[in-house]
CSV table of C-alpha atoms and ligand atoms in Angstrom, one decimal:
chain,number,residue,atom,x,y,z
Z,1,UNK,CA,-92.2,42.9,13.5
Z,2,UNK,CA,-92.7,43.2,10.0
Z,3,UNK,CA,-91.7,40.1,7.8
Z,4,UNK,CA,-90.0,39.1,5.1
Z,5,UNK,CA,-87.2,41.6,6.6
Z,6,UNK,CA,-83.3,41.9,5.9
Z,7,UNK,CA,-81.6,42.2,9.5
Z,8,UNK,CA,-78.7,44.5,9.0
Z,9,UNK,CA,-76.1,44.5,12.1
Z,10,UNK,CA,-74.3,47.9,11.7
Z,11,UNK,CA,-71.3,47.2,14.4
Z,12,UNK,CA,-70.6,43.9,12.5
Z,13,UNK,CA,-70.0,45.6,8.7
Z,14,UNK,CA,-68.0,47.9,10.6
Z,15,UNK,CA,-65.8,45.2,11.9
Z,16,UNK,CA,-65.7,43.5,8.6
Z,17,UNK,CA,-64.7,46.8,6.6
Z,18,UNK,CA,-62.0,47.7,9.3
Z,19,UNK,CA,-60.8,44.5,9.6
Z,20,UNK,CA,-60.5,44.4,5.3
Z,21,UNK,CA,-58.8,48.2,5.3
Z,22,UNK,CA,-56.4,46.7,8.2
Z,23,UNK,CA,-55.3,43.9,6.2
Z,24,UNK,CA,-54.9,45.6,2.8
Z,25,UNK,CA,-53.1,48.7,4.1
Z,26,UNK,CA,-50.7,46.4,5.3
Z,27,UNK,CA,-50.3,45.6,1.5
Z,28,UNK,CA,-50.2,49.4,0.5
Z,29,UNK,CA,-54.0,49.1,-0.8
Z,30,UNK,CA,-56.6,51.5,0.2
Z,31,UNK,CA,-60.4,50.4,0.4
Z,32,UNK,CA,-63.4,51.5,-1.5
Z,33,UNK,CA,-66.7,50.6,0.3
Z,34,UNK,CA,-69.1,49.4,-2.6
Z,35,UNK,CA,-72.8,50.0,-1.5
Z,36,UNK,CA,-75.1,48.7,-4.5
Z,37,UNK,CA,-76.0,45.7,-3.2
Z,38,UNK,CA,-78.0,47.7,-0.1
Z,39,UNK,CA,-79.2,50.4,-2.9
Z,40,UNK,CA,-76.7,52.9,-1.3
Z,41,UNK,CA,-78.3,52.7,2.2
Z,42,UNK,CA,-76.9,55.6,3.7
Z,43,UNK,CA,-76.6,53.5,7.3
Z,44,UNK,CA,-74.3,51.2,5.5
Z,45,UNK,CA,-72.5,53.8,4.2
Z,46,UNK,CA,-71.3,55.2,7.3
Z,47,UNK,CA,-70.2,52.1,8.5
Z,48,UNK,CA,-67.9,51.3,6.1
Z,49,UNK,CA,-67.0,55.0,6.6
Z,50,UNK,CA,-66.9,54.3,10.4
Z,51,UNK,CA,-64.1,51.1,9.6
Z,52,UNK,CA,-62.0,53.4,7.0
Z,53,UNK,CA,-62.8,53.0,4.1
Z,54,UNK,CA,-61.2,55.9,1.5
Z,55,UNK,CA,-64.2,56.6,-0.2
Z,56,UNK,CA,-67.5,55.2,-1.4
Z,57,UNK,CA,-68.5,53.5,-4.6
Z,58,UNK,CA,-72.4,52.4,-6.2
Z,59,UNK,CA,-73.3,51.3,-9.4
Z,60,UNK,CA,-76.5,54.0,-9.5
Z,61,UNK,CA,-76.0,57.4,-9.5
Z,62,UNK,CA,-79.7,57.4,-7.8
Z,63,UNK,CA,-77.7,55.6,-4.9
Z,64,UNK,CA,-75.1,57.8,-5.0
Z,65,UNK,CA,-77.2,61.0,-5.0
Z,66,UNK,CA,-79.1,59.8,-2.0
Z,67,UNK,CA,-75.7,59.0,-0.1
Z,68,UNK,CA,-74.3,62.2,-0.9
Z,69,UNK,CA,-77.3,63.9,0.8
Z,70,UNK,CA,-75.8,62.4,4.6
Z,71,UNK,CA,-72.4,62.2,3.9
Z,72,UNK,CA,-71.4,65.4,2.3
Z,73,UNK,CA,-67.7,65.0,2.6
Z,74,UNK,CA,-66.9,61.4,1.3
Z,75,UNK,CA,-65.6,61.2,-1.9
Z,76,UNK,CA,-68.2,58.8,-4.2
Z,77,UNK,CA,-67.5,56.7,-7.1
Z,78,UNK,CA,-69.2,56.1,-9.5
Z,79,UNK,CA,-68.6,52.5,-10.5
Z,80,UNK,CA,-70.4,51.6,-13.7
Z,81,UNK,CA,-69.6,53.7,-17.3
Z,82,UNK,CA,-72.1,56.8,-16.3
Z,83,UNK,CA,-74.9,57.1,-19.4
Z,84,UNK,CA,-75.2,59.8,-21.6
Z,85,UNK,CA,-77.8,61.2,-20.6
Z,86,UNK,CA,-77.0,61.2,-16.8
Z,87,UNK,CA,-74.3,62.9,-17.3
Z,88,UNK,CA,-74.7,66.7,-15.5
Z,89,UNK,CA,-76.1,64.2,-12.2
Z,90,UNK,CA,-72.6,62.5,-12.3
Z,91,UNK,CA,-70.9,65.6,-12.4
Z,92,UNK,CA,-73.2,67.1,-9.4
Z,93,UNK,CA,-72.9,64.4,-7.0
Z,94,UNK,CA,-70.0,62.2,-8.1
Z,95,UNK,CA,-66.1,62.9,-7.3
Z,96,UNK,CA,-65.3,60.1,-9.7
Z,97,UNK,CA,-66.3,57.5,-12.1
Z,98,UNK,CA,-65.0,54.5,-14.2
Z,99,UNK,CA,-65.6,55.0,-17.6
Z,100,UNK,CA,-64.7,53.4,-21.0
Z,101,UNK,CA,-65.8,55.4,-23.7
Z,102,UNK,CA,-64.6,58.8,-24.8
Z,103,UNK,CA,-68.0,59.8,-25.9
Z,104,UNK,CA,-68.8,59.9,-22.3
Z,105,UNK,CA,-65.8,61.4,-21.3
Z,106,UNK,CA,-65.9,64.1,-23.6
Z,107,UNK,CA,-69.6,65.0,-22.2
Z,108,UNK,CA,-68.5,64.6,-18.9
Z,109,UNK,CA,-66.1,67.5,-19.5
Z,110,UNK,CA,-68.7,69.7,-21.4
Z,111,UNK,CA,-70.5,68.9,-18.4
Z,112,UNK,CA,-68.1,70.0,-15.5
Z,113,UNK,CA,-67.3,73.2,-17.5
Z,114,UNK,CA,-70.3,73.9,-17.4
Z,115,UNK,CA,-71.1,73.3,-13.9
Z,116,UNK,CA,-67.6,75.2,-12.9
Z,117,UNK,CA,-66.7,72.0,-11.6
Z,118,UNK,CA,-63.7,69.3,-11.6
Z,119,UNK,CA,-64.5,66.0,-12.0
Z,120,UNK,CA,-62.1,62.7,-11.7
Z,121,UNK,CA,-62.1,59.5,-14.3
Z,122,UNK,CA,-60.3,56.4,-13.8
Z,123,UNK,CA,-60.1,54.6,-17.1
Z,124,UNK,CA,-60.9,50.8,-16.9
Z,125,UNK,CA,-59.4,48.6,-18.6
Z,126,UNK,CA,-60.3,45.3,-19.7
Z,127,UNK,CA,-57.8,42.4,-18.7
Z,128,UNK,CA,-60.0,39.1,-20.1
Z,129,UNK,CA,-63.5,38.9,-18.3
Z,130,UNK,CA,-65.2,40.2,-20.8
Z,131,UNK,CA,-67.0,42.7,-18.5
Z,132,UNK,CA,-66.3,46.8,-19.1
Z,133,UNK,CA,-62.7,48.3,-19.9
Z,134,UNK,CA,-60.9,49.5,-22.5
Z,135,UNK,CA,-59.0,47.0,-24.7
Z,136,UNK,CA,-54.8,47.6,-23.7
Z,137,UNK,CA,-53.9,48.4,-27.0
Z,138,UNK,CA,-56.3,51.3,-27.1
Z,139,UNK,CA,-55.8,53.0,-23.7
Z,140,UNK,CA,-53.0,55.2,-24.5
Z,141,UNK,CA,-55.0,56.5,-27.6
Z,142,UNK,CA,-58.1,56.8,-24.7
Z,143,UNK,CA,-55.8,58.1,-22.0
Z,144,UNK,CA,-54.4,60.8,-24.4
Z,145,UNK,CA,-58.0,62.1,-25.6
Z,146,UNK,CA,-58.8,62.8,-21.4
Z,147,UNK,CA,-56.3,64.4,-20.8
Z,148,UNK,CA,-56.2,67.1,-23.7
Z,149,UNK,CA,-60.2,67.7,-22.2
Z,150,UNK,CA,-61.1,70.5,-19.6
Z,151,UNK,CA,-62.6,70.3,-16.1
Z,152,UNK,CA,-61.6,66.2,-16.0
Z,153,UNK,CA,-58.7,64.7,-14.1
Z,154,UNK,CA,-57.4,61.5,-15.3
Z,155,UNK,CA,-57.1,60.4,-11.7
Z,156,UNK,CA,-55.9,56.4,-12.4
Z,157,UNK,CA,-56.8,53.4,-14.2
Z,158,UNK,CA,-58.9,50.0,-13.4
Z,159,UNK,CA,-59.6,46.6,-13.7
Z,160,UNK,CA,-62.4,43.9,-13.1
Z,161,UNK,CA,-62.4,40.5,-13.0
Z,162,UNK,CA,-64.3,37.7,-12.1
Z,163,UNK,CA,-68.3,39.1,-12.4
Z,164,UNK,CA,-69.2,38.0,-16.2
Z,165,UNK,CA,-66.9,35.1,-16.8
Z,166,UNK,CA,-65.4,34.1,-13.0
Z,167,UNK,CA,-61.6,35.3,-14.3
Z,168,UNK,CA,-59.6,35.3,-11.5
Z,169,UNK,CA,-57.2,38.2,-10.7
Z,170,UNK,CA,-53.7,36.9,-10.9
Z,171,UNK,CA,-49.8,37.4,-11.1
Z,172,UNK,CA,-50.1,37.7,-14.9
Z,173,UNK,CA,-53.7,40.4,-15.3
Z,174,UNK,CA,-52.5,42.1,-12.3
Z,175,UNK,CA,-48.7,42.6,-13.4
Z,176,UNK,CA,-50.2,43.7,-17.2
Z,177,UNK,CA,-52.3,46.4,-14.9
Z,178,UNK,CA,-49.6,47.7,-13.0
Z,179,UNK,CA,-47.2,47.9,-16.1
Z,180,UNK,CA,-49.9,50.0,-17.8
Z,181,UNK,CA,-49.9,52.5,-15.1
Z,182,UNK,CA,-46.0,52.3,-15.5
Z,183,UNK,CA,-46.6,53.2,-19.4
Z,184,UNK,CA,-49.3,55.3,-19.4
Z,185,UNK,CA,-46.7,58.2,-16.7
Z,186,UNK,CA,-43.4,57.3,-18.6
Z,187,UNK,CA,-45.5,58.3,-21.8
Z,188,UNK,CA,-47.7,61.3,-20.6
Z,189,UNK,CA,-45.5,63.0,-17.5
Z,190,UNK,CA,-48.1,62.2,-15.4
Z,191,UNK,CA,-48.7,60.4,-11.8
Z,192,UNK,CA,-51.4,58.2,-11.5
Z,193,UNK,CA,-53.7,58.3,-8.1
Z,194,UNK,CA,-54.5,55.1,-8.1
Z,195,UNK,CA,-54.5,51.6,-9.4
Z,196,UNK,CA,-57.9,50.0,-8.4
Z,197,UNK,CA,-57.4,46.1,-9.0
Z,198,UNK,CA,-60.6,45.0,-9.1
Z,199,UNK,CA,-63.3,44.0,-6.2
Z,200,UNK,CA,-63.7,41.4,-3.7
Z,201,UNK,CA,-62.7,38.6,-6.1
Z,202,UNK,CA,-58.9,40.3,-5.5
Z,203,UNK,CA,-58.7,39.2,-2.5
Z,204,UNK,CA,-56.5,35.9,-2.5
Z,205,UNK,CA,-54.7,37.2,-5.0
Z,206,UNK,CA,-53.4,40.4,-2.9
Z,207,UNK,CA,-53.4,37.6,0.3
Z,208,UNK,CA,-51.5,35.0,-1.8
Z,209,UNK,CA,-48.3,37.0,-0.7
Z,210,UNK,CA,-46.8,38.2,-4.0
Z,211,UNK,CA,-45.5,41.7,-5.0
Z,212,UNK,CA,-49.1,43.8,-5.5
Z,213,UNK,CA,-47.0,45.9,-8.3
Z,214,UNK,CA,-48.4,49.1,-8.4
Z,215,UNK,CA,-52.2,48.5,-7.1
Z,216,UNK,CA,-52.7,50.5,-4.4
Z,217,UNK,CA,-57.2,50.1,-4.4
Z,218,UNK,CA,-59.8,47.9,-4.3
Z,219,UNK,CA,-63.4,48.0,-3.9
Z,220,UNK,CA,-65.1,45.8,-1.8
Z,221,UNK,CA,-69.0,44.7,-1.5
Z,222,UNK,CA,-69.9,41.2,-1.2
Z,223,UNK,CA,-66.3,40.8,1.5
Z,224,UNK,CA,-67.7,43.6,3.9
Z,225,UNK,CA,-71.2,42.5,3.7
Z,226,UNK,CA,-71.3,39.2,3.6
Z,227,UNK,CA,-67.9,38.3,4.8
Z,228,UNK,CA,-66.5,36.1,2.0
Z,229,UNK,CA,-64.5,35.6,-1.4
Z,230,UNK,CA,-66.7,35.5,-4.3
Z,231,UNK,CA,-64.6,32.8,-6.1
Z,232,UNK,CA,-65.2,30.4,-3.9
Z,233,UNK,CA,-67.7,31.5,-1.3
Z,234,UNK,CA,-64.9,30.8,1.6
Z,235,UNK,CA,-65.4,32.4,4.7
Z,236,UNK,CA,-62.6,35.2,4.9
Z,237,UNK,CA,-61.1,34.0,8.5
Z,238,UNK,CA,-62.1,37.3,11.6
Z,239,UNK,CA,-65.2,38.1,9.4
Z,240,UNK,CA,-68.6,38.1,9.9
Z,241,UNK,CA,-70.8,36.2,8.0
Z,242,UNK,CA,-74.0,37.0,9.8
Z,243,UNK,CA,-73.8,40.8,9.2
Z,244,UNK,CA,-77.1,40.9,7.1
Z,245,UNK,CA,-79.4,38.1,7.5
Z,246,UNK,CA,-82.9,37.6,6.1
Z,247,UNK,CA,-86.0,37.0,8.5
Z,248,UNK,CA,-89.0,35.8,7.3
Z,249,UNK,CA,-92.5,33.9,8.8
Z,250,UNK,CA,-94.6,30.7,8.6
Z,251,UNK,CA,-98.0,31.2,7.3
Z,252,UNK,CA,-99.2,27.4,6.5
Z,253,UNK,CA,-97.0,24.6,9.1
Z,254,UNK,CA,-98.9,20.9,7.6
Z,255,UNK,CA,-97.7,17.6,8.0
Z,256,UNK,CA,-98.2,16.1,4.6
Z,257,UNK,CA,-96.8,13.4,2.0
Z,258,UNK,CA,-93.3,14.1,0.1
Z,259,UNK,CA,-94.2,13.1,-2.9
Z,260,UNK,CA,-97.0,14.4,-5.3
Z,261,UNK,CA,-100.0,12.5,-6.5
Z,262,UNK,CA,-101.9,13.8,-9.5
Z,263,UNK,CA,-100.8,13.5,-13.3
Z,264,UNK,CA,-97.8,15.7,-13.3
Z,265,UNK,CA,-96.8,18.6,-15.5
Z,266,UNK,CA,-94.3,21.6,-15.0
Z,267,UNK,CA,-94.8,23.4,-12.5
Z,268,UNK,CA,-95.2,27.6,-12.2
Z,269,UNK,CA,-90.9,28.0,-12.1
Z,270,UNK,CA,-89.7,24.2,-12.6
Z,271,UNK,CA,-88.3,22.5,-9.5
Z,272,UNK,CA,-84.8,23.5,-7.7
Z,273,UNK,CA,-82.8,20.9,-7.8
Z,274,UNK,CA,-84.9,17.4,-6.8
Z,275,UNK,CA,-81.9,16.0,-5.7
Z,276,UNK,CA,-81.5,17.7,-3.5
Z,277,UNK,CA,-84.3,16.7,-1.6
Z,278,UNK,CA,-83.4,13.1,-2.5
Z,279,UNK,CA,-83.6,12.5,1.2
Z,280,UNK,CA,-87.0,12.5,1.2
Z,281,UNK,CA,-88.0,9.8,-1.3
Z,282,UNK,CA,-88.1,7.3,0.8
Z,283,UNK,CA,-90.2,8.6,3.4
Z,284,UNK,CA,-93.5,9.0,3.2
Z,285,UNK,CA,-94.8,11.8,5.2
Z,286,UNK,CA,-92.7,15.1,5.9
Z,287,UNK,CA,-93.3,17.9,8.3
Z,288,UNK,CA,-93.8,20.9,5.0
Z,289,UNK,CA,-93.7,24.7,6.4
Z,290,UNK,CA,-94.8,27.5,3.5
Z,291,UNK,CA,-93.4,30.8,5.0
Z,292,UNK,CA,-94.2,34.2,3.2
Z,293,UNK,CA,-91.5,35.1,0.9
Z,294,UNK,CA,-90.9,34.0,-2.7
Z,295,UNK,CA,-89.1,34.2,-6.0
Z,296,UNK,CA,-89.9,37.7,-6.0
Z,297,UNK,CA,-88.5,38.8,-3.1
Z,298,UNK,CA,-85.0,35.7,-3.6
Z,299,UNK,CA,-82.9,33.7,-4.7
Z,300,UNK,CA,-84.0,30.5,-3.0
Z,301,UNK,CA,-80.9,29.2,-4.2
Z,302,UNK,CA,-79.0,31.6,-2.3
Z,303,UNK,CA,-80.6,31.1,1.2
Z,304,UNK,CA,-78.8,29.3,3.9
Z,305,UNK,CA,-81.4,27.8,6.5
Z,306,UNK,CA,-80.8,27.1,9.8
Z,307,UNK,CA,-80.0,23.5,11.3
Z,308,UNK,CA,-82.8,21.0,10.8
Z,309,UNK,CA,-84.8,23.0,8.1
Z,310,UNK,CA,-84.2,21.8,4.2
Z,311,UNK,CA,-85.2,24.2,1.5
Z,312,UNK,CA,-87.9,22.1,-1.2
Z,313,UNK,CA,-89.0,24.6,-3.5
Z,314,UNK,CA,-90.1,28.2,-3.9
Z,315,UNK,CA,-92.8,29.8,-6.3
Z,316,UNK,CA,-93.3,33.5,-6.6
Z,317,UNK,CA,-94.3,33.9,-2.9
Z,318,UNK,CA,-94.0,30.5,-1.3
Z,319,UNK,CA,-90.7,29.2,0.1
Z,320,UNK,CA,-91.6,25.7,1.1
Z,321,UNK,CA,-89.7,24.5,3.5
Z,322,UNK,CA,-89.4,20.9,4.7
Z,323,UNK,CA,-87.9,20.3,8.8
Z,324,UNK,CA,-87.7,18.0,11.9
Z,325,UNK,CA,-89.8,19.6,14.2
Z,326,UNK,CA,-92.5,21.8,13.1
Z,327,UNK,CA,-92.3,25.4,12.7
Z,328,UNK,CA,-95.9,27.4,14.2
Z,329,UNK,CA,-97.6,29.4,12.2
Z,330,UNK,CA,-96.1,32.7,13.2
Z,331,UNK,CA,-92.6,31.7,13.4
Z,332,UNK,CA,-89.9,33.7,12.5
Z,333,UNK,CA,-87.0,31.4,10.3
Z,334,UNK,CA,-83.5,33.1,10.1
Z,335,UNK,CA,-81.4,32.7,6.8
Z,336,UNK,CA,-77.9,32.9,5.9
Z,337,UNK,CA,-78.0,34.7,2.2
Z,338,UNK,CA,-75.5,35.1,-0.7
Z,339,UNK,CA,-75.0,37.9,-3.1
Z,340,UNK,CA,-77.8,37.0,-5.4
Z,341,UNK,CA,-80.2,36.4,-2.7
Z,342,UNK,CA,-78.9,39.8,-1.1
Z,343,UNK,CA,-79.9,41.8,-4.3
Z,344,UNK,CA,-83.0,40.5,-4.6
Z,345,UNK,CA,-84.1,40.6,-1.1
Z,346,UNK,CA,-83.2,44.6,-1.0
Z,347,UNK,CA,-84.7,45.7,-4.2
Z,348,UNK,CA,-87.9,43.8,-3.5
Z,349,UNK,CA,-90.6,46.4,-2.4
Z,350,UNK,CA,-91.9,43.3,0.3
Z,351,UNK,CA,-88.7,43.0,2.1
Z,352,UNK,CA,-87.9,46.0,4.7
Z,353,UNK,CA,-84.4,46.4,6.5
Z,354,UNK,CA,-83.9,46.9,9.7
Z,355,UNK,CA,-80.7,48.3,10.4
Z,356,UNK,CA,-79.6,48.4,14.3
P,401,PLP,C1,-69.9,45.8,-8.0
P,401,PLP,C2,-69.2,46.2,-7.8
P,401,PLP,C3,-67.4,46.1,-7.0
P,401,PLP,C4,-67.9,45.5,-6.1
P,401,PLP,O1,-68.0,43.9,-6.1
P,401,PLP,P1,-67.5,42.7,-5.0
P,401,PLP,O2,-67.5,41.9,-5.7
P,401,PLP,O3,-69.3,43.3,-4.3
P,401,PLP,O4,-67.0,43.3,-3.9
P,401,PLP,C5,-66.4,46.9,-7.5
P,401,PLP,N1,-66.3,47.5,-8.9
P,401,PLP,C6,-66.9,46.9,-9.7
P,401,PLP,C7,-66.9,48.2,-11.0
P,401,PLP,C8,-68.3,46.5,-9.1
P,401,PLP,O5,-69.8,46.6,-10.3
């Protein structure tokens, strides 16, 4: 079979989605399934929908367009602020977009008018992580201006934490989002449909048992795809951690010295933290294997090898591992992957995806 490849188990993804949908439903929170790490895979989107997500979200309009072709009825949200240059495409394929710039919302309104459509806008609020978001003291002005524009509807507000700076969702920042929702409703006499608290990093806070306030939606990518929460990368109880796995093929298998010889200068990429292979130092020879995959395809620090196999290093096209037993040429090795390795593997033209 073709290698390297991602093995994507749709039944496991559906289980992860439905488990989270059910648990969050118990707290009055709906789930938007985020597909961007899979490049908007239609099959993954379908599995998430079968798992009960209320809609799909992606950061790229190209991915949404592709999913729209097969999921005509599903609600689709563009979760990255639209490019001005793509406003018509956003109106055509997405039902909702996350926004922070009035110039963009005006352009969306204009495009929606021209196309005879209505588009829903969620205003993103900055709560400390310093990625996207309107500063809270500017939120009312932008909401007012949005409410005055034709063919756009103010659907709600949202926030995104833990992506740039690692700021964790807690009672304080989530409480702030709730109180902003209350005050917008009171000021403008409106009802906000959606208060979207954040991403997979919000799960710890949601399940910590406190009052979730006005938060009635979160957007989940990593938790569904990999079964982990991103703050501490702990497994989420009851979810599959291996719904997506990476398979690479052995192209060289030799007994070699554990240490290089000759005069040493820089290697192509520097080294993986060499302390990782501290165990090798006192050994003369090891079973060294090369797999046909490299930094062009994965983040080598994001792979978890099977028992008895240790990753030593990686160059653009070679992953070098040590193993207790010699691994035959042609043998396939299966790795668990983290989010960073997944994103890179999905975007490498050399890695195929096999859904089953
Ligand atoms: C990527 C993204 C998500 C999903 O994040 P996960 O950590 O994968 O759950 C949610 N919201 C926004 C705005 C995003 O960009």
